[in-house]
Coordinates of C-alpha atoms and ligand atoms in Angstrom, one line a residue:
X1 CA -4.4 7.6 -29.6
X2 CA -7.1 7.6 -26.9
X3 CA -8.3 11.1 -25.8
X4 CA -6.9 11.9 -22.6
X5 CA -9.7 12.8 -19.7
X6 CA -10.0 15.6 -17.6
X7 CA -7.4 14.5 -14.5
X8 CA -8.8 14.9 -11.4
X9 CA -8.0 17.8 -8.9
X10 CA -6.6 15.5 -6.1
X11 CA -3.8 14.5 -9.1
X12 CA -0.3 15.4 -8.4
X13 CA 2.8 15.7 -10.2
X14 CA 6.5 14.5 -9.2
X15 CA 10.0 14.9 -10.7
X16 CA 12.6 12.0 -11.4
X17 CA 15.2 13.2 -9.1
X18 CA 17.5 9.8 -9.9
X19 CA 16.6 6.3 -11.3
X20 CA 19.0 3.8 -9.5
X21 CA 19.5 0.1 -10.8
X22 CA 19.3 -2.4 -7.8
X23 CA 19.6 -5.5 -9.8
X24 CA 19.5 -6.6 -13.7
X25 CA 15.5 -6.2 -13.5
X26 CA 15.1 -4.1 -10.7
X27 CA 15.0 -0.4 -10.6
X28 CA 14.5 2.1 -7.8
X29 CA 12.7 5.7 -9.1
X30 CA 13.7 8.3 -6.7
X31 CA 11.3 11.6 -6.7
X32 CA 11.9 14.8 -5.1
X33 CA 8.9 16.2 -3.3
X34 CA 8.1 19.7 -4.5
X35 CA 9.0 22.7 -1.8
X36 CA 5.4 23.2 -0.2
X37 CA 3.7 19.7 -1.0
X38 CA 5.6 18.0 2.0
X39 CA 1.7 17.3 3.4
X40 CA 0.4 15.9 0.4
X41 CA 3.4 13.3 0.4
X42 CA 3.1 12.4 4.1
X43 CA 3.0 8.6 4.2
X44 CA 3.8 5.7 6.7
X45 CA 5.7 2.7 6.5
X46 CA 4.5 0.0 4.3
X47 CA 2.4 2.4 1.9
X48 CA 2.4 3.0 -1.8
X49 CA 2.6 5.5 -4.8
X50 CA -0.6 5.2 -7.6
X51 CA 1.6 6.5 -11.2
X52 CA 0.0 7.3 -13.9
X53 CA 1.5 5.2 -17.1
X54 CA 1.1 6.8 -20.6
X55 CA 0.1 3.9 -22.8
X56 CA -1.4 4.3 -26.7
X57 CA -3.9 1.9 -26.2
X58 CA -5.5 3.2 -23.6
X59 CA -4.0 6.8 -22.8
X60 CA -2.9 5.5 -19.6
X61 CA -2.6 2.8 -17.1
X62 CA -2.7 2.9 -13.3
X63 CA -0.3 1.1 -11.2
X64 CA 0.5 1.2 -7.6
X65 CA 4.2 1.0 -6.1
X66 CA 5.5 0.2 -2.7
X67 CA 7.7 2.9 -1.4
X68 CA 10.7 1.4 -0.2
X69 CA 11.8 4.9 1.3
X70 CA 11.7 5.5 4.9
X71 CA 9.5 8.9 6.0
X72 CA 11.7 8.9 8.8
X73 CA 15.2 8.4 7.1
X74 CA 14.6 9.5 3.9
X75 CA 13.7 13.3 2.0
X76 CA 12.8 12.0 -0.8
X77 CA 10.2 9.4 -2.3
X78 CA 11.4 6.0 -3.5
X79 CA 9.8 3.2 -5.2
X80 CA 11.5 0.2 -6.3
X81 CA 10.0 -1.6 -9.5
X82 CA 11.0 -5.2 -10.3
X83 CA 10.2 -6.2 -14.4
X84 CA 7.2 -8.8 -14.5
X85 CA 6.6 -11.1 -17.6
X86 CA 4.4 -9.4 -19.7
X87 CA 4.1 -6.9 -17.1
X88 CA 2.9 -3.5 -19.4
X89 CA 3.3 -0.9 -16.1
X90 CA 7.1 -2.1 -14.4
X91 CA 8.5 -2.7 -17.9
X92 CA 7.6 0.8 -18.9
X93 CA 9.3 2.4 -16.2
X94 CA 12.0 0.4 -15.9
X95 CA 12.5 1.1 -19.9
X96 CA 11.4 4.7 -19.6
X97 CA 12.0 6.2 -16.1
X98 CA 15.0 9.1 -16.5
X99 CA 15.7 11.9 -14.5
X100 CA 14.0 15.3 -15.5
X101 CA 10.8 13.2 -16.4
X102 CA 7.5 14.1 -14.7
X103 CA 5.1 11.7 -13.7
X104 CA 1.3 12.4 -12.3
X105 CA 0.9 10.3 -9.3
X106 CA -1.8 9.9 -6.5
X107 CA -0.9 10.6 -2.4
X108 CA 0.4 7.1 -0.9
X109 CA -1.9 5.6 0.3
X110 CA -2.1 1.6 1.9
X111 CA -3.2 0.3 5.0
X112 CA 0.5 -2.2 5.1
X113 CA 1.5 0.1 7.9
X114 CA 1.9 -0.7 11.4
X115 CA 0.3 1.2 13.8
X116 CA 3.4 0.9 16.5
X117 CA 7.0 0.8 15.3
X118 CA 8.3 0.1 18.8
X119 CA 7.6 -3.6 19.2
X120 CA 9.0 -6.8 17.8
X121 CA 8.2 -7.7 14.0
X122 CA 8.1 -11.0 11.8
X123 CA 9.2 -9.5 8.1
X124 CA 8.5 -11.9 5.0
X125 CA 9.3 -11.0 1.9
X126 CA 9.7 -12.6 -1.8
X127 CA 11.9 -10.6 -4.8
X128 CA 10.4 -7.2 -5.0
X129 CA 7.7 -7.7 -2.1
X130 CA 10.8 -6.3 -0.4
X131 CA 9.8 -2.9 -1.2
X132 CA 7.5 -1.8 1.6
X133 CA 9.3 -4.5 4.2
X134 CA 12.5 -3.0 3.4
X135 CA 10.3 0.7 4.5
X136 CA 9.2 -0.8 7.5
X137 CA 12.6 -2.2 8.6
X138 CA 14.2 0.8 8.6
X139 CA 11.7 2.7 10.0
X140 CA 11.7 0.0 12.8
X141 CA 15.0 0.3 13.5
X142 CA 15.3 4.3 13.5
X143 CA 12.4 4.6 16.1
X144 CA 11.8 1.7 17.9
X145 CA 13.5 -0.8 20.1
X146 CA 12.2 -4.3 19.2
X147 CA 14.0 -6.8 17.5
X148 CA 13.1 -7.7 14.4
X149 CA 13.5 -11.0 12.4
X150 CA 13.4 -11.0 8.6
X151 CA 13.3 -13.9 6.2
X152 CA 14.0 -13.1 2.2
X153 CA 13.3 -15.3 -0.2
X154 CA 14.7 -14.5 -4.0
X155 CA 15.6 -17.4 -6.7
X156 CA 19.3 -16.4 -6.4
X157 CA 21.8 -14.3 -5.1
X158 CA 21.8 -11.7 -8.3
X159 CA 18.1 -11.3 -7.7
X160 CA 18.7 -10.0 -3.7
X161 CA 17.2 -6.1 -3.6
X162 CA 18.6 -4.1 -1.1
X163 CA 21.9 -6.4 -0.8
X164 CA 24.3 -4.4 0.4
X165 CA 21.9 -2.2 2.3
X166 CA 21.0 -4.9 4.6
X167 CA 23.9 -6.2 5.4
X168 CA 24.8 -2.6 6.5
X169 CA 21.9 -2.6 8.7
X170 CA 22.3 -5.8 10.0
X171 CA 26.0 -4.9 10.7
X172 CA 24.7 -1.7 12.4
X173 CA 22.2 -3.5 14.7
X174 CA 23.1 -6.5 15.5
X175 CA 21.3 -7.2 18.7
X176 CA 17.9 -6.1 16.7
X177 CA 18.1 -7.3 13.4
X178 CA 18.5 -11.1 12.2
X179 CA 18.1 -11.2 8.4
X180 CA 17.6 -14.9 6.9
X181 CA 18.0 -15.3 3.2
X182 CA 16.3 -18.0 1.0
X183 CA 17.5 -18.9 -2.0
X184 CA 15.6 -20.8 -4.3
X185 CA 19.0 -21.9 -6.1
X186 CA 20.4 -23.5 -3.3
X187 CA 17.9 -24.5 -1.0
X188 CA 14.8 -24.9 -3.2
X189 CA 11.1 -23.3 -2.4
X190 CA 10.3 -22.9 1.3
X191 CA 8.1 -25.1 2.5
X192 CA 6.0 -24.4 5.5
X193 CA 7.1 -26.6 7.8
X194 CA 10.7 -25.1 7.0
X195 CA 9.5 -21.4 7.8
X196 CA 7.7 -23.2 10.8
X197 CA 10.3 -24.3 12.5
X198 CA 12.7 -21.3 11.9
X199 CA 10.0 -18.9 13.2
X200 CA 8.7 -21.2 15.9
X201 CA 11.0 -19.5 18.5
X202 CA 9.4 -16.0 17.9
X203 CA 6.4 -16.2 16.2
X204 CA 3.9 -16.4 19.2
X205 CA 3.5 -12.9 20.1
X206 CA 4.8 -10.7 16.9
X207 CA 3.0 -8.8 14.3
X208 CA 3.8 -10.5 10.7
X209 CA 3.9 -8.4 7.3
X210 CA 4.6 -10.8 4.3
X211 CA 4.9 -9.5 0.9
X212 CA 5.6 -11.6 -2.4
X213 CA 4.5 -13.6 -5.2
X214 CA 0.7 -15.7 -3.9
X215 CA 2.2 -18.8 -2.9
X216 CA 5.2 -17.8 -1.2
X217 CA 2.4 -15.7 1.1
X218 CA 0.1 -19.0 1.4
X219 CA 3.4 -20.8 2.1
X220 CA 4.7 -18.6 5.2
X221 CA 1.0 -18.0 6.2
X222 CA 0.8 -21.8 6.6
X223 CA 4.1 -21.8 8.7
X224 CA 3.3 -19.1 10.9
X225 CA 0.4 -20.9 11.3
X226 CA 2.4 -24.2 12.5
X227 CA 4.6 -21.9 14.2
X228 CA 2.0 -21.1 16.9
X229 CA 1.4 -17.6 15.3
X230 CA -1.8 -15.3 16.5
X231 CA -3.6 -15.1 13.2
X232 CA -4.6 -11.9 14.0
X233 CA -1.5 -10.3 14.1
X234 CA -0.2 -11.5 10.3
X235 CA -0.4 -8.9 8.0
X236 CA -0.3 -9.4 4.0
X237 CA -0.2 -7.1 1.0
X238 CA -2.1 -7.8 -1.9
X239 CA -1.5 -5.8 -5.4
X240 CA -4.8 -6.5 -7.7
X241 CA -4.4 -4.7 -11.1
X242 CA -6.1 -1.7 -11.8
X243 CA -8.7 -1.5 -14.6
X244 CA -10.5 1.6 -14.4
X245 CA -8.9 5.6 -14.5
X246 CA -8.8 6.3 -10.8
X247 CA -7.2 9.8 -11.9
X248 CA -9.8 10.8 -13.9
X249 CA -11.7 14.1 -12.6
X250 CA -15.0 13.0 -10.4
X251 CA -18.2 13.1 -11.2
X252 CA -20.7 13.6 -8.3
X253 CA -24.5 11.9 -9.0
X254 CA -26.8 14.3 -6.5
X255 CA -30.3 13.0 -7.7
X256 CA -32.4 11.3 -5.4
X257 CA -32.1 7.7 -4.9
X258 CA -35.6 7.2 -6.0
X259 CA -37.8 9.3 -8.2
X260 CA -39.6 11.5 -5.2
X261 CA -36.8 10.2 -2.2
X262 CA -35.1 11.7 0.5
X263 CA -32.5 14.4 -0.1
X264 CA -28.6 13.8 0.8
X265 CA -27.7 12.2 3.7
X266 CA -25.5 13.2 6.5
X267 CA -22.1 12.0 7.3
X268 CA -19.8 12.7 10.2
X269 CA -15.9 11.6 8.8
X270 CA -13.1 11.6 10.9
X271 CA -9.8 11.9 9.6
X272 CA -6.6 12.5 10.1
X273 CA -7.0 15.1 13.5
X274 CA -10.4 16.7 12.0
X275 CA -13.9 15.7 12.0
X276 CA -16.5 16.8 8.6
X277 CA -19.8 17.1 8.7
X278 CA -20.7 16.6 5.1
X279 CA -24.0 15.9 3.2
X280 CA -23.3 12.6 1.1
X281 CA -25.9 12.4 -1.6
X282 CA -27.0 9.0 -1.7
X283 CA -25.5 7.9 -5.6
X284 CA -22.5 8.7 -4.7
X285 CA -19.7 6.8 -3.2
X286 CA -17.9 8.3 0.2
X287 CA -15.2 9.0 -1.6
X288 CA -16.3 10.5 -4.7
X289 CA -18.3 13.3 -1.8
X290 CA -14.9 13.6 0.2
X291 CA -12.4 14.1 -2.6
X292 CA -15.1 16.9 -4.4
X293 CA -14.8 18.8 -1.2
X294 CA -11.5 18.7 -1.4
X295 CA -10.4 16.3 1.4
X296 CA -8.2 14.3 1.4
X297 CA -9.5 11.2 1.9
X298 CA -6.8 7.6 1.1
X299 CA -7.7 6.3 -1.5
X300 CA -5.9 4.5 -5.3
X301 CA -8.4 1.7 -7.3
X302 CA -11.7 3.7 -7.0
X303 CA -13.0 0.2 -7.7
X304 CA -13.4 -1.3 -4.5
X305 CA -10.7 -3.9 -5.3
X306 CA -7.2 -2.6 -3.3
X307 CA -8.1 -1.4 0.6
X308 CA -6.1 1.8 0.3
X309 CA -9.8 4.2 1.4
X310 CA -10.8 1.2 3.9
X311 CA -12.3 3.0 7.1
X312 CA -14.7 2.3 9.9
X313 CA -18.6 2.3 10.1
X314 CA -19.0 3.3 13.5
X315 CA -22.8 4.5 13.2
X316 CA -25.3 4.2 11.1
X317 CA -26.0 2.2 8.1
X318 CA -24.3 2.1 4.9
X319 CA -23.5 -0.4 2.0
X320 CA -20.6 -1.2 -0.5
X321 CA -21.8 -1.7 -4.1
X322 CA -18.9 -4.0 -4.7
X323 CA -16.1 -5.5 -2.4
X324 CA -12.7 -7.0 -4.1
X325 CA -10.4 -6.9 -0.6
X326 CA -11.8 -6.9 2.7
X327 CA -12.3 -10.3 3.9
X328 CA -15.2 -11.4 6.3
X329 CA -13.6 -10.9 9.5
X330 CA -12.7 -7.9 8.3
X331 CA -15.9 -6.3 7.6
X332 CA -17.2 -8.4 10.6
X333 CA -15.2 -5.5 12.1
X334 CA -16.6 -2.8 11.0
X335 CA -14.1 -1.8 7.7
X336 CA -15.7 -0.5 4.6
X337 CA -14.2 0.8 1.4
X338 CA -14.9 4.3 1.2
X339 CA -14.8 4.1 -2.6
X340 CA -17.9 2.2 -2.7
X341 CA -19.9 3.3 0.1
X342 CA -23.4 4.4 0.1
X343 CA -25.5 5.6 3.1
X344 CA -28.7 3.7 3.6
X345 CA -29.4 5.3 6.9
X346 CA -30.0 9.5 7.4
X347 CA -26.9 9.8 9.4
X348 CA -23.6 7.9 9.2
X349 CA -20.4 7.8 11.0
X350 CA -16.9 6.6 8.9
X351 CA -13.6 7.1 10.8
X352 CA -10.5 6.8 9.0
X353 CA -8.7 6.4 12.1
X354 CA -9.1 3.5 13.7
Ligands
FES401 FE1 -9.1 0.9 -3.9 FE2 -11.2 1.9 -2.6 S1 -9.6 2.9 -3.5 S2 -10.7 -0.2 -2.8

């Protein structure tokens, strides 16, 4: 047995309120959210749940959940875990998750979230990429007005999450919801040109959020594409697997950055509706500096490799010591990942706002 570290203070604990089955390898893990923690738990459409996995080999694993809740539907939180081959983290829970059973867990975190729920959506989703597209639906349709057009892939029809639930909603709004099904066992793999032409009518103008296995997303990238889609507006979330503890408690690296250098530098952070003025010694990441000073800053990996603490560099200079996620337009536009920031310059500006 591996010794268990010190967890960090930012580490929070949840309660199994029900496990429900969806399909034969698909569980959702409803938790109820302790009296008073209601802030911690705030989350938006499209985000996710870190949960700590006991494991003997390595006392625990890290892996991150979309919430397939709705924060303005639902009380509780809900993720929905689909068994992978080989998959150590979903076949755990799925063998192990039971009501009663407490499980440490980061704040959801993600950037998968629109910023506006009242406009018109493209949804794409493959098996249990449903999860945060099934969160963004129904948030959708509780607060907005647009109309919303949803394509689901699954091999076949015992493998469709969320079933009867969409039918309901479809059945409910009828003028706002048009729900496409794909099944691999009667109509094959989707090709682009195929989800070309059935999104050509609407694509132009929407925002896109896909979620699935790689190719499906290359495949309905490719036919939004062809469809006459703004590439701009498509959307895609990307699980990577987590290697390191990002529970563990932090350790914060104040010497200088050179034997006789400059002391800390100083940060201005804007998040959520407050601003920090902080001194960010220059070993340590953003995030390390945030979370010690107890703010809570978004955050899951801590290894630069998911986009849950991406914010904006809006002064000053700083630099990532390694980037797994953000792509070059993306940084072109001022994102970093707060988890493996570093000033360079006396004085920086981050906003996690933007
Ligand atoms: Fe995952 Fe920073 S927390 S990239």
């Amino acid at each position: 047995m591996t010794e268990t570290p010190q967890l960090g203070s930012f580490v929070r604990e949840l309660t199994i309120a029900e496990v429900i089955d969806e399909t034969a390898d698909a569980k959702s893990i409803v938790f109820d959210i302790p009296a008073g923690s209601e802030e911690d738990f705030r989350y938006t459409p499209g985000q996710f749940l870190t949960l700590r996995i006991p494991s003997e080999q390595t006392g625990s694993v890290a892996r991150c959940y979309s919430l397939s809740s709705s924060p303005t539907d639902d009380t509780q939180l809900k993720v929905t875990v689909k068994r992978t081959v080989g998959g150590y983290g979903s076949n755990w829970v799925c063998d192990n998750a039971e009501p009663g059973m407490n499980m440490h867990v980061l704040a959801p975190s993600g950037i998968f979230t629109p910023k506006n729920l009242d406009q018109d959506f493209i949804l794409l989703a493959a098996g249990s990429g449903i999860t945060p597209v099934m969160s963004i639906l129904r948030s959708a349709l509780a607060q907005g007005t647009g109309h919303i057009v949803m394509l689901y892939a699954n091999r076949n029809e015992d493998a469709v999450i969320f079933k009867q639930q969409l039918r309901d909603l479809q059945q409910a709004h009828p003028d706002r919801l048009t729900v496409i099904h794909w099944l691999e066992s009667v109509s094959g793999l989707p090709t682009a040109e195929i989800i070309g032409n059935i999104l050509q009518p609407v694509a132009r103008k929407r925002h896109s959020y896909i979620c699935g296995p790689a190719p499906f997303m290359e495949t309905v990238k490719a036919g939004l594409r062809r469809s006459g889609a703004d590439m701009h507006l498509i959307h895609t979330e990307v699980f990577s697997s987590i290697e390191g503890d990002p529970f563990a408690e932090i350790i914060i690296d104040d010497t200088p950055a050179e034997e006789g250098g400059e002391g800390p530098a100083k940060a201005t952070v804007e998040l959520d509706d407050q601003t920090h003025e902080i001194d960010w010694p220059r070993n340590t990441p953003l995030l390390d500096v945030l979370l010690s000073k107890g703010i809570k800053a978004p955050f899951s990996c801590r290894k630069g490799e998911c986009s849950a603490c991406a914010c904006i560099l809006k002064s000053g200079e700083a630099e990532m010591i390694h980037n797994g996620i953000l792509d070059p337009e993306e940084v072109e536009e001022g994102y970093v990942l707060g988890c493996q920031l570093l000033p360079k310059s006396d004085h920086v500006e981050i906003s996690y706002n933007d």
